[in-house]
């Protein structure tokens, strides 16, 4: 099953990884470690809460106004 991973730099260092299809999250010191940990967390989630293969996600960006 092909799922989406979103990785964000963590304030304390390393990365936080999120899978939006399941809501599972994890972290790691490197991109590779964060992805491996996210894969494991998502597999464990799917063992308990199986889902049908999701459709292809649309990932985009948007801007917001920030008051200085």
Short mmCIF file of N, CA and C in Angstrom, two decimals:
data_model
loop_
_atom_site.label_atom_id
_atom_site.label_comp_id
_atom_site.label_asym_id
_atom_site.label_seq_id
_atom_site.Cartn_x
_atom_site.Cartn_y
_atom_site.Cartn_z
N UNK A 1 0.86 -1.17 0.00
CA UNK A 1 0.00 0.00 0.00
C UNK A 1 0.91 1.23 0.00
N UNK A 2 0.65 2.15 -0.89
CA UNK A 2 1.43 3.38 -0.99
C UNK A 2 0.72 4.47 -0.20
N UNK A 3 1.40 5.02 0.81
CA UNK A 3 0.84 6.05 1.66
C UNK A 3 1.71 7.30 1.62
N UNK A 4 1.21 8.37 2.19
CA UNK A 4 1.89 9.66 2.18
C UNK A 4 2.65 9.87 3.48
N UNK A 5 3.83 10.48 3.38
CA UNK A 5 4.60 10.87 4.56
C UNK A 5 4.92 12.36 4.44
N UNK A 6 4.66 13.08 5.52
CA UNK A 6 5.02 14.50 5.61
C UNK A 6 6.04 14.61 6.72
N UNK A 7 7.21 15.15 6.39
CA UNK A 7 8.28 15.30 7.38
C UNK A 7 8.53 16.77 7.64
N UNK A 8 8.58 17.12 8.93
CA UNK A 8 8.82 18.49 9.35
C UNK A 8 10.03 18.52 10.27
N UNK A 9 10.90 19.51 10.12
CA UNK A 9 12.01 19.64 11.06
C UNK A 9 11.46 19.87 12.47
N UNK A 10 11.95 19.13 13.43
CA UNK A 10 11.51 19.27 14.81
C UNK A 10 12.32 20.39 15.49
N UNK A 11 11.69 21.20 16.34
CA UNK A 11 12.41 22.30 16.98
C UNK A 11 13.64 21.84 17.77
N UNK A 12 13.56 20.65 18.35
CA UNK A 12 14.68 20.15 19.16
C UNK A 12 15.72 19.39 18.33
N UNK A 13 15.50 19.34 17.02
CA UNK A 13 16.40 18.61 16.13
C UNK A 13 15.72 17.37 15.61
N UNK A 14 16.19 16.85 14.52
CA UNK A 14 15.58 15.68 13.91
C UNK A 14 14.32 16.06 13.15
N UNK A 15 13.45 15.07 12.96
CA UNK A 15 12.25 15.26 12.15
C UNK A 15 11.04 14.61 12.81
N UNK A 16 9.89 15.24 12.63
CA UNK A 16 8.61 14.65 12.97
C UNK A 16 7.98 14.18 11.67
N UNK A 17 7.46 12.96 11.65
CA UNK A 17 6.87 12.38 10.44
C UNK A 17 5.40 12.10 10.70
N UNK A 18 4.57 12.43 9.70
CA UNK A 18 3.12 12.26 9.81
C UNK A 18 2.59 11.53 8.59
N UNK A 19 1.68 10.59 8.82
CA UNK A 19 0.96 9.94 7.74
C UNK A 19 -0.48 10.43 7.80
N UNK A 20 -0.90 11.31 6.87
CA UNK A 20 -2.24 11.89 6.96
C UNK A 20 -3.39 10.90 6.74
N UNK A 21 -3.15 9.82 6.01
CA UNK A 21 -4.24 8.86 5.76
C UNK A 21 -4.67 8.14 7.05
N UNK A 22 -3.74 7.90 7.96
CA UNK A 22 -4.07 7.19 9.20
C UNK A 22 -3.96 8.07 10.43
N UNK A 23 -3.27 9.20 10.30
CA UNK A 23 -3.04 10.07 11.45
C UNK A 23 -1.87 9.61 12.30
N UNK A 24 -1.15 8.58 11.89
CA UNK A 24 -0.02 8.12 12.69
C UNK A 24 1.15 9.09 12.55
N UNK A 25 1.89 9.23 13.64
CA UNK A 25 3.06 10.11 13.67
C UNK A 25 4.22 9.40 14.34
N UNK A 26 5.41 9.90 14.05
CA UNK A 26 6.61 9.37 14.68
C UNK A 26 7.69 10.43 14.55
N UNK A 27 8.90 10.07 14.93
CA UNK A 27 10.01 11.01 14.83
C UNK A 27 11.31 10.24 14.65
N UNK A 28 12.36 10.97 14.30
CA UNK A 28 13.66 10.37 14.15
C UNK A 28 14.71 11.45 14.00
N UNK A 29 15.95 11.08 14.24
CA UNK A 29 17.05 12.02 14.12
C UNK A 29 17.37 12.35 12.67
N UNK A 30 17.11 11.43 11.75
CA UNK A 30 17.35 11.64 10.32
C UNK A 30 16.06 11.39 9.56
N UNK A 31 16.03 11.81 8.29
CA UNK A 31 14.87 11.53 7.45
C UNK A 31 14.63 10.03 7.37
N UNK A 32 15.69 9.29 7.16
CA UNK A 32 15.56 7.83 7.02
C UNK A 32 15.01 7.20 8.29
N UNK A 33 15.50 7.64 9.46
CA UNK A 33 15.03 7.10 10.72
C UNK A 33 13.58 7.49 10.97
N UNK A 34 13.22 8.73 10.67
CA UNK A 34 11.84 9.18 10.86
C UNK A 34 10.89 8.38 9.97
N UNK A 35 11.28 8.12 8.71
CA UNK A 35 10.45 7.33 7.81
C UNK A 35 10.32 5.88 8.29
N UNK A 36 11.42 5.30 8.74
CA UNK A 36 11.38 3.92 9.25
C UNK A 36 10.47 3.83 10.46
N UNK A 37 10.56 4.80 11.36
CA UNK A 37 9.70 4.80 12.55
C UNK A 37 8.24 5.03 12.19
N UNK A 38 8.00 5.90 11.19
CA UNK A 38 6.63 6.14 10.73
C UNK A 38 6.06 4.88 10.08
N UNK A 39 6.87 4.19 9.30
CA UNK A 39 6.42 2.94 8.66
C UNK A 39 5.99 1.94 9.73
N UNK A 40 6.81 1.78 10.77
CA UNK A 40 6.49 0.84 11.83
C UNK A 40 5.21 1.25 12.57
N UNK A 41 5.08 2.53 12.90
CA UNK A 41 3.89 3.01 13.61
C UNK A 41 2.64 2.83 12.75
N UNK A 42 2.75 3.09 11.46
CA UNK A 42 1.60 2.96 10.57
C UNK A 42 1.21 1.50 10.38
N UNK A 43 2.19 0.61 10.27
CA UNK A 43 1.89 -0.82 10.15
C UNK A 43 1.16 -1.32 11.40
N UNK A 44 1.62 -0.88 12.58
CA UNK A 44 0.95 -1.28 13.82
C UNK A 44 -0.48 -0.73 13.87
N UNK A 45 -0.66 0.51 13.43
CA UNK A 45 -2.00 1.10 13.39
C UNK A 45 -2.91 0.29 12.47
N UNK A 46 -2.40 -0.04 11.28
CA UNK A 46 -3.22 -0.76 10.29
C UNK A 46 -3.56 -2.18 10.72
N UNK A 47 -2.73 -2.78 11.60
CA UNK A 47 -3.08 -4.09 12.14
C UNK A 47 -4.36 -4.01 12.96
N UNK A 48 -4.53 -2.94 13.69
CA UNK A 48 -5.71 -2.76 14.54
C UNK A 48 -6.88 -2.12 13.81
N UNK A 49 -6.57 -1.21 12.87
CA UNK A 49 -7.61 -0.45 12.18
C UNK A 49 -7.35 -0.48 10.67
N UNK A 50 -7.64 -1.61 10.02
CA UNK A 50 -7.38 -1.71 8.59
C UNK A 50 -8.21 -0.70 7.79
N UNK A 51 -7.61 -0.22 6.72
CA UNK A 51 -8.32 0.69 5.82
C UNK A 51 -8.18 0.15 4.40
N UNK A 52 -9.15 0.49 3.57
CA UNK A 52 -9.03 0.15 2.15
C UNK A 52 -7.94 1.02 1.55
N UNK A 53 -7.38 0.59 0.46
CA UNK A 53 -6.34 1.38 -0.20
C UNK A 53 -6.89 2.77 -0.50
N UNK A 54 -6.24 3.80 0.03
CA UNK A 54 -6.73 5.16 -0.21
C UNK A 54 -6.45 5.61 -1.64
N UNK A 55 -7.17 6.62 -2.10
CA UNK A 55 -6.89 7.21 -3.40
C UNK A 55 -5.61 8.03 -3.32
N UNK A 56 -5.16 8.51 -4.45
CA UNK A 56 -3.96 9.32 -4.49
C UNK A 56 -4.24 10.67 -3.82
N UNK A 57 -3.41 11.07 -2.85
CA UNK A 57 -3.64 12.35 -2.21
C UNK A 57 -3.20 13.51 -3.10
N UNK A 58 -3.80 14.65 -2.89
CA UNK A 58 -3.39 15.88 -3.53
C UNK A 58 -2.65 16.70 -2.49
N UNK A 59 -1.39 16.93 -2.72
CA UNK A 59 -0.57 17.70 -1.78
C UNK A 59 -0.26 19.03 -2.44
N UNK A 60 -0.53 20.11 -1.72
CA UNK A 60 -0.30 21.44 -2.25
C UNK A 60 0.14 22.36 -1.12
N UNK A 61 0.35 23.61 -1.42
CA UNK A 61 0.69 24.60 -0.41
C UNK A 61 -0.29 25.75 -0.50
N UNK A 62 -0.33 26.56 0.55
CA UNK A 62 -1.14 27.77 0.53
C UNK A 62 -0.48 28.81 1.43
N UNK A 63 -0.82 30.08 1.21
CA UNK A 63 -0.25 31.17 1.98
C UNK A 63 -1.28 31.71 2.97
N UNK A 64 -0.79 32.19 4.09
CA UNK A 64 -1.62 32.88 5.06
C UNK A 64 -0.96 34.21 5.38
N UNK A 65 -1.75 35.20 5.73
CA UNK A 65 -1.23 36.48 6.14
C UNK A 65 -0.74 36.36 7.58
N UNK A 66 0.43 36.93 7.84
CA UNK A 66 1.00 36.91 9.18
C UNK A 66 1.14 38.37 9.63
N UNK A 67 0.53 38.68 10.76
CA UNK A 67 0.64 40.04 11.30
C UNK A 67 1.96 40.19 12.01
N UNK A 68 2.76 41.16 11.58
CA UNK A 68 4.08 41.34 12.16
C UNK A 68 4.07 42.04 13.48
#
